[in-house]
CSV table of C-alpha atoms in Angstrom, one decimal:
chain,number,residue,atom,x,y,z
N,1,MET,CA,-60.0,31.2,-112.8
N,2,ARG,CA,-59.8,32.7,-116.3
N,3,ASP,CA,-63.6,33.2,-116.5
N,4,ILE,CA,-63.8,35.2,-113.2
N,5,VAL,CA,-60.4,37.4,-114.0
N,6,ASP,CA,-62.7,40.3,-114.6
N,7,ASP,CA,-64.6,39.9,-111.1
N,8,LEU,CA,-61.3,39.2,-109.2
N,9,LEU,CA,-60.0,42.3,-110.6
N,10,ARG,CA,-63.0,44.4,-109.7
N,11,VAL,CA,-62.3,43.4,-106.1
N,12,TRP,CA,-59.0,43.7,-106.2
N,13,TYR,CA,-59.1,47.3,-107.3
N,14,GLY,CA,-62.0,48.2,-105.2
N,15,GLY,CA,-59.9,47.5,-102.2
N,16,ARG,CA,-62.3,45.2,-100.5
N,17,THR,CA,-61.9,41.4,-99.4
N,18,ALA,CA,-63.7,38.4,-101.2
N,19,GLY,CA,-63.6,34.6,-100.9
N,20,LEU,CA,-61.9,32.6,-103.2
N,21,ALA,CA,-62.6,28.7,-103.8
N,22,THR,CA,-60.3,27.1,-106.1
N,23,LEU,CA,-60.8,22.9,-107.3
N,24,VAL,CA,-57.4,21.8,-106.9
N,25,ARG,CA,-58.2,17.9,-107.1
N,26,THR,CA,-60.9,15.4,-108.0
N,27,PHE,CA,-61.5,11.9,-107.2
N,28,GLY,CA,-64.1,9.9,-109.1
N,29,PRO,CA,-66.7,11.9,-111.2
N,30,ALA,CA,-66.2,15.5,-111.6
N,31,THR,CA,-68.1,18.0,-113.6
N,32,LEU,CA,-65.6,20.6,-113.6
N,33,PRO,CA,-61.8,20.3,-114.3
N,34,VAL,CA,-59.1,21.1,-111.9
N,35,GLY,CA,-58.4,24.7,-111.8
N,36,SER,CA,-62.1,25.8,-111.6
N,37,ALA,CA,-62.6,28.7,-109.3
N,38,MET,CA,-65.7,30.5,-107.3
N,39,LEU,CA,-65.3,33.8,-106.3
N,40,VAL,CA,-67.8,35.3,-103.3
N,41,ASP,CA,-67.7,38.9,-103.5
N,42,PRO,CA,-68.2,41.5,-100.4
N,43,ASP,CA,-71.6,41.9,-101.5
N,44,GLY,CA,-72.3,38.4,-101.7
N,45,GLY,CA,-72.3,38.0,-105.4
N,46,VAL,CA,-71.2,34.8,-106.7
N,47,PHE,CA,-68.9,34.3,-110.0
N,48,GLY,CA,-67.8,31.0,-111.3
N,49,SER,CA,-68.4,27.4,-110.1
N,50,VAL,CA,-66.2,24.6,-108.7
N,51,SER,CA,-68.6,21.8,-109.0
N,52,ASP,CA,-71.7,22.7,-111.1
N,53,GLY,CA,-74.1,22.6,-108.5
N,54,CYS,CA,-73.2,19.2,-106.5
N,55,TYR,CA,-71.5,21.5,-103.5
N,56,GLU,CA,-72.0,24.8,-104.2
N,57,GLY,CA,-73.8,25.8,-101.2
N,58,ALA,CA,-71.0,24.3,-98.9
N,59,VAL,CA,-68.2,25.7,-100.9
N,60,LEU,CA,-69.9,28.9,-100.9
N,61,GLU,CA,-70.3,29.0,-97.0
N,62,ALA,CA,-66.3,27.9,-96.9
N,63,ALA,CA,-65.3,31.1,-99.2
N,64,VAL,CA,-67.4,33.5,-97.0
N,65,GLU,CA,-65.6,32.2,-94.2
N,66,ALA,CA,-62.7,32.3,-95.3
N,67,ALA,CA,-63.1,36.4,-96.5
N,68,ARG,CA,-64.4,36.8,-92.8
N,69,THR,CA,-61.6,35.4,-91.0
N,70,GLY,CA,-58.6,35.4,-93.3
N,71,ARG,CA,-58.2,31.6,-92.9
N,72,ARG,CA,-57.0,29.7,-95.6
N,73,GLU,CA,-57.2,25.9,-96.2
N,74,LEU,CA,-57.7,23.0,-97.9
N,75,ARG,CA,-61.1,21.5,-97.6
N,76,ARG,CA,-62.6,18.2,-99.0
N,77,PHE,CA,-66.2,17.9,-100.0
N,78,ASP,CA,-68.1,14.7,-100.6
N,79,THR,CA,-71.4,13.1,-100.5
N,80,LYS,CA,-71.3,13.9,-96.8
N,81,THR,CA,-70.9,17.6,-97.0
N,82,GLY,CA,-73.6,19.6,-98.8
N,83,LEU,CA,-74.6,17.4,-101.8
N,84,GLU,CA,-77.5,19.1,-103.7
N,85,VAL,CA,-78.4,16.9,-106.3
N,86,GLY,CA,-79.3,13.5,-106.3
N,87,ALA,CA,-76.2,12.1,-108.6
N,88,ASP,CA,-72.7,11.0,-107.4
N,89,CYS,CA,-70.6,14.1,-107.8
N,90,GLY,CA,-67.6,12.1,-106.4
N,91,THR,CA,-64.9,13.7,-104.1
N,92,ILE,CA,-63.4,17.3,-104.4
N,93,ASP,CA,-60.8,19.1,-102.8
N,94,VAL,CA,-61.0,22.8,-102.7
N,95,PHE,CA,-58.4,25.3,-101.4
N,96,VAL,CA,-60.3,28.6,-99.8
N,97,GLU,CA,-58.8,31.7,-99.3
N,98,PRO,CA,-59.2,35.5,-98.7
N,99,PHE,CA,-58.6,37.5,-101.9
N,100,SER,CA,-57.4,41.1,-101.8
N,101,ARG,CA,-54.7,43.5,-102.7
N,102,ASN,CA,-53.0,42.2,-99.5
N,103,ASP,CA,-53.6,38.5,-100.4
N,104,PHE,CA,-52.3,38.5,-103.7
N,105,PRO,CA,-50.7,41.7,-104.8
N,106,GLU,CA,-49.5,40.3,-108.1
N,107,PHE,CA,-52.8,39.5,-109.2
N,108,PRO,CA,-53.3,42.5,-111.7
N,109,SER,CA,-49.9,41.6,-113.6
N,110,VAL,CA,-51.5,37.8,-113.8
N,111,ALA,CA,-54.4,39.2,-115.3
N,112,ALA,CA,-52.7,40.9,-117.7
N,113,ASP,CA,-50.7,38.0,-118.9
N,114,ILE,CA,-54.1,36.1,-119.4
N,115,ALA,CA,-55.8,38.9,-121.4
N,116,ALA,CA,-52.9,39.2,-123.7
N,117,TYR,CA,-52.4,35.2,-124.3
N,118,ARG,CA,-49.1,35.2,-122.7
N,119,PRO,CA,-48.0,31.9,-120.5
N,120,VAL,CA,-48.3,32.8,-116.7
N,121,THR,CA,-48.3,30.3,-114.2
N,122,VAL,CA,-49.4,30.8,-110.3
N,123,PHE,CA,-47.9,28.4,-107.7
N,124,THR,CA,-50.0,28.5,-104.4
N,125,VAL,CA,-49.1,26.9,-101.3
N,126,VAL,CA,-52.6,24.9,-100.2
N,127,TRP,CA,-51.0,22.8,-97.3
N,128,HIS,CA,-47.7,23.1,-95.4
N,129,ALA,CA,-46.3,21.9,-92.0
N,130,ASP,CA,-46.2,25.6,-91.3
N,131,PRO,CA,-49.8,27.3,-91.3
N,132,GLU,CA,-48.2,30.5,-91.8
N,133,VAL,CA,-46.8,29.5,-95.3
N,134,ILE,CA,-50.2,28.2,-96.5
N,135,GLY,CA,-51.8,30.7,-99.3
N,136,GLN,CA,-48.4,32.4,-100.3
N,137,HIS,CA,-48.1,32.7,-104.2
N,138,LEU,CA,-45.2,32.3,-106.9
N,139,VAL,CA,-45.7,33.7,-110.2
N,140,THR,CA,-43.9,32.6,-113.4
N,141,ASP,CA,-43.9,33.1,-116.9
N,142,ARG,CA,-43.0,29.4,-117.5
N,143,LYS,CA,-45.1,26.7,-118.8
N,144,HIS,CA,-46.5,23.9,-116.6
N,145,ASN,CA,-49.5,21.6,-116.3
N,146,THR,CA,-52.1,22.8,-114.0
N,147,GLU,CA,-52.1,20.3,-111.2
N,148,MET,CA,-51.3,19.2,-107.5
N,149,VAL,CA,-47.8,18.7,-106.6
N,150,SER,CA,-47.6,16.6,-103.5
N,151,LEU,CA,-44.2,17.3,-101.5
N,152,PRO,CA,-43.3,15.8,-98.0
N,153,GLU,CA,-44.1,18.9,-96.0
N,154,SER,CA,-46.4,20.5,-98.3
N,155,ASP,CA,-48.8,20.4,-101.2
N,156,ILE,CA,-48.6,22.9,-103.9
N,157,PHE,CA,-51.0,23.5,-106.5
N,158,VAL,CA,-49.8,24.9,-109.8
N,159,SER,CA,-52.4,26.6,-111.9
N,160,SER,CA,-51.1,27.2,-115.5
N,161,PHE,CA,-52.6,29.9,-117.9
N,162,THR,CA,-51.8,29.4,-121.9
N,163,ALA,CA,-53.0,30.9,-124.8
N,164,PRO,CA,-56.5,29.6,-125.6
N,165,PRO,CA,-57.3,27.7,-128.9
N,166,ARG,CA,-57.8,29.8,-132.0
N,167,LEU,CA,-60.7,29.7,-134.3
N,168,ILE,CA,-60.1,31.8,-137.5
N,169,ILE,CA,-63.4,32.3,-139.5
N,170,PHE,CA,-62.7,33.6,-143.2
N,171,GLY,CA,-66.1,35.8,-144.1
N,172,ALA,CA,-67.6,38.3,-142.4
N,173,ASN,CA,-71.3,37.4,-142.7
N,174,THR,CA,-74.2,36.0,-140.6
N,175,PHE,CA,-73.1,32.7,-140.4
N,176,ALA,CA,-69.4,34.1,-139.1
N,177,ALA,CA,-71.3,36.1,-136.7
N,178,ALA,CA,-73.2,33.0,-135.1
N,179,LEU,CA,-70.1,30.8,-135.2
N,180,ALA,CA,-67.9,33.6,-133.3
N,181,VAL,CA,-70.6,33.3,-130.5
N,182,GLN,CA,-70.2,29.5,-130.5
N,183,GLY,CA,-66.2,29.4,-130.4
N,184,ARG,CA,-66.4,32.1,-127.7
N,185,LEU,CA,-68.6,29.9,-125.5
N,186,LEU,CA,-66.4,27.0,-126.3
N,187,GLY,CA,-63.4,28.8,-124.9
N,188,TYR,CA,-61.6,30.1,-128.3
N,189,ARG,CA,-60.1,33.2,-129.2
N,190,VAL,CA,-61.8,34.1,-132.3
N,191,THR,CA,-60.6,35.9,-135.3
N,192,ILE,CA,-62.9,37.1,-138.2
N,193,CYS,CA,-60.9,37.8,-141.4
N,194,ASP,CA,-62.4,39.3,-144.7
N,195,ALA,CA,-61.3,41.5,-147.6
N,196,ARG,CA,-64.3,43.6,-147.3
N,197,GLU,CA,-63.6,46.7,-145.0
N,198,SER,CA,-67.4,47.6,-145.0
N,199,PHE,CA,-68.5,44.0,-143.9
N,200,ALA,CA,-65.4,43.3,-141.5
N,201,SER,CA,-66.4,45.7,-138.6
N,202,ALA,CA,-65.7,45.3,-135.1
N,203,ALA,CA,-69.1,46.4,-134.0
N,204,SER,CA,-70.6,43.4,-136.0
N,205,PHE,CA,-68.4,40.9,-134.4
N,206,PRO,CA,-68.2,41.6,-130.3
N,207,GLY,CA,-65.6,39.8,-128.4
N,208,ALA,CA,-63.8,38.8,-131.6
N,209,GLU,CA,-60.5,40.0,-133.3
N,210,VAL,CA,-61.7,41.3,-136.8
N,211,VAL,CA,-58.8,41.6,-139.6
N,212,VAL,CA,-59.3,43.4,-143.0
N,213,ASP,CA,-57.3,41.3,-145.6
N,214,TRP,CA,-57.4,38.7,-148.3
N,215,PRO,CA,-58.3,35.3,-146.3
N,216,HIS,CA,-55.5,33.3,-148.1
N,217,ARG,CA,-52.8,36.3,-147.7
N,218,TYR,CA,-53.7,36.4,-143.9
N,219,LEU,CA,-53.6,32.6,-143.4
N,220,ASN,CA,-50.2,32.8,-145.2
N,221,ALA,CA,-49.0,35.4,-143.0
N,222,GLN,CA,-50.3,33.8,-139.7
N,223,ALA,CA,-48.6,30.2,-140.8
N,224,ALA,CA,-45.5,32.1,-141.5
N,225,ALA,CA,-45.4,33.5,-138.1
N,226,GLY,CA,-46.0,30.2,-136.5
N,227,GLU,CA,-49.5,31.0,-135.3
N,228,ILE,CA,-51.3,28.1,-137.2
N,229,THR,CA,-51.0,24.8,-134.8
N,230,ALA,CA,-52.8,21.8,-133.7
N,231,ARG,CA,-55.2,24.1,-131.8
N,232,THR,CA,-56.0,26.3,-134.5
N,233,ALA,CA,-59.7,25.8,-136.2
N,234,LEU,CA,-60.2,27.5,-139.6
N,235,VAL,CA,-63.5,27.5,-141.0
N,236,ALA,CA,-64.2,29.3,-144.6
N,237,ALA,CA,-67.4,31.2,-144.6
N,238,THR,CA,-67.1,33.1,-147.6
N,239,GLN,CA,-68.8,30.6,-150.0
N,240,ASP,CA,-67.4,32.9,-152.7
N,241,PRO,CA,-64.8,30.9,-155.3
N,242,LYS,CA,-62.4,34.1,-155.8
N,243,PHE,CA,-61.8,34.1,-151.8
N,244,GLU,CA,-62.5,30.4,-150.8
N,245,ILE,CA,-60.3,28.6,-153.2
N,246,PRO,CA,-57.3,30.5,-152.8
N,247,LEU,CA,-57.7,30.2,-149.1
N,248,LEU,CA,-58.2,26.4,-148.8
N,249,THR,CA,-55.1,26.1,-151.0
N,250,VAL,CA,-53.3,27.7,-148.9
N,251,ALA,CA,-54.8,25.8,-146.0
N,252,LEU,CA,-54.6,22.1,-147.2
N,253,ARG,CA,-50.8,22.7,-147.7
N,254,LEU,CA,-50.5,23.5,-144.3
N,255,PRO,CA,-48.2,20.7,-142.2
N,256,GLU,CA,-50.9,21.0,-139.3
N,257,PHE,CA,-54.1,22.4,-138.1
N,258,GLY,CA,-56.8,21.3,-135.6
N,259,TYR,CA,-59.8,21.5,-137.9
N,260,LEU,CA,-60.6,22.8,-141.5
N,261,GLY,CA,-64.1,23.4,-142.3
N,262,ALA,CA,-66.1,25.3,-145.3
N,263,LEU,CA,-69.7,26.3,-145.1
N,264,GLY,CA,-72.0,25.9,-148.0
N,265,SER,CA,-74.7,23.3,-149.7
N,266,ARG,CA,-73.7,20.2,-151.1
N,267,SER,CA,-73.5,21.6,-154.5
N,268,ALA,CA,-71.2,24.2,-153.2
N,269,HIS,CA,-69.3,21.6,-152.2
N,270,ALA,CA,-69.0,19.5,-155.3
N,271,ASN,CA,-68.2,22.9,-157.1
N,272,ARG,CA,-65.4,23.6,-154.3
N,273,VAL,CA,-63.9,20.0,-154.5
N,274,GLU,CA,-63.9,20.0,-158.7
N,275,ALA,CA,-61.6,23.3,-158.3
N,276,LEU,CA,-59.4,22.0,-155.5
N,277,ARG,CA,-58.7,18.6,-157.6
N,278,ALA,CA,-58.0,20.8,-160.8
N,279,GLY,CA,-55.7,22.5,-158.5
N,280,GLY,CA,-53.7,19.2,-158.1
N,281,PHE,CA,-55.0,18.0,-154.6
N,282,GLY,CA,-55.5,14.1,-154.3
N,283,GLU,CA,-58.2,12.5,-152.3
N,284,ALA,CA,-55.8,12.0,-149.2
N,285,THR,CA,-55.4,16.0,-149.0
N,286,LEU,CA,-59.1,16.7,-149.6
N,287,ALA,CA,-59.8,14.1,-146.7
N,288,ARG,CA,-58.4,17.1,-144.1
N,289,LEU,CA,-61.3,19.2,-145.4
N,290,HIS,CA,-64.5,19.0,-143.4
N,291,SER,CA,-67.2,20.2,-146.5
N,292,PRO,CA,-70.1,20.9,-146.0
N,293,ALA,CA,-68.9,21.9,-142.3
N,294,GLY,CA,-70.9,20.5,-139.6
N,295,LEU,CA,-72.6,17.7,-138.3
N,296,ASP,CA,-75.9,16.6,-139.9
N,297,ILE,CA,-78.4,17.7,-137.8
N,298,GLY,CA,-81.0,19.2,-139.8
N,299,ALA,CA,-79.7,23.1,-139.3
N,300,ARG,CA,-80.9,25.8,-141.6
N,301,THR,CA,-80.4,29.1,-139.7
N,302,PRO,CA,-77.1,30.7,-139.1
N,303,MET,CA,-77.2,29.7,-135.2
N,304,GLU,CA,-78.2,26.2,-135.7
N,305,THR,CA,-75.4,25.8,-138.5
N,306,ALA,CA,-73.0,27.1,-136.2
N,307,VAL,CA,-74.3,24.5,-133.4
N,308,ALA,CA,-73.5,22.1,-136.0
N,309,VAL,CA,-69.9,23.2,-136.8
N,310,ALA,CA,-69.3,23.4,-133.2
N,311,ALA,CA,-70.6,19.9,-132.7
N,312,GLU,CA,-68.3,18.9,-135.5
N,313,LEU,CA,-65.2,20.5,-134.4
N,314,LEU,CA,-65.4,19.1,-131.0
N,315,ALA,CA,-65.8,15.6,-132.5
N,316,VAL,CA,-62.6,16.1,-134.4
N,317,ARG,CA,-60.9,17.5,-131.3
N,318,ALA,CA,-61.7,14.6,-129.4
N,319,GLY,CA,-60.9,12.3,-132.1
N,320,ALA,CA,-64.0,11.0,-133.5
N,321,ARG,CA,-65.2,11.3,-137.3
N,322,THR,CA,-68.6,10.7,-136.0
N,323,ALA,CA,-70.6,11.7,-133.2
N,324,VAL,CA,-72.8,9.1,-131.2
N,325,PRO,CA,-75.8,9.4,-128.5
N,326,VAL,CA,-74.6,9.5,-125.1
N,327,PRO,CA,-75.0,6.1,-123.5
């Protein structure tokens, strides 16, 4: 639902009623994760997806019907119901409901928590022995897994929103701008940090938080505040030793991070490693650094380099040191 929050708010504040479909359970292969949602607004606009093409037509019709009739129900879609592609898309359970101010009066508060990266969880009754209870929502700030919970007389879908993973890019340049775009596409909260105020402009990095500070000082402060975790990716894009070496010195001393990469040529990498060794870092510690950052895909341009770095980041996140072709 996170990707359609703005569309939901537009309907809510417009005082209109839309149809909302939420993927609550999957059986077999599924192209999208549980919690994915599709909104069909009163003008027929479609936002989001629950099956990435497999059952979209049938789900759209169900959402439109929910908005028209006010009916809330748990629907199952399989290869017998609206398959639009030749592949086996498995079986999915989708909860369809009308969405409006009256149906979900607490939604603006939920949206505000999501935007502020505060944890928020929505419990929705998707099936109950008493039909009048179906569709009721309960909102809490406690963290839960996103999942279906089956009880003797009801099924509850738990939709949990936590802060997205972070990507902190040190250095404000064209490579950083390209990587920021890739990071947002992958669902990261992106921060750009550079000590040079003239380069660290919010207008140059739309959608990213921009911080004017020395990279090593900002990273130290973030670590002290508990903001650097196993879900944090760090990328040095400065390629200037006076910024880069102090930054990497701080980073390599951190107890945890999700990814640490440094852009640059192989000669820049050699100089970087030599400086870090001179600073007392051994081979085991240096192995935590991906340098030069990115998978070897022949990247040359900033955007190509960003794709290479993003691919390596995903491979590391999945626990793989190298990438192999999909079988």
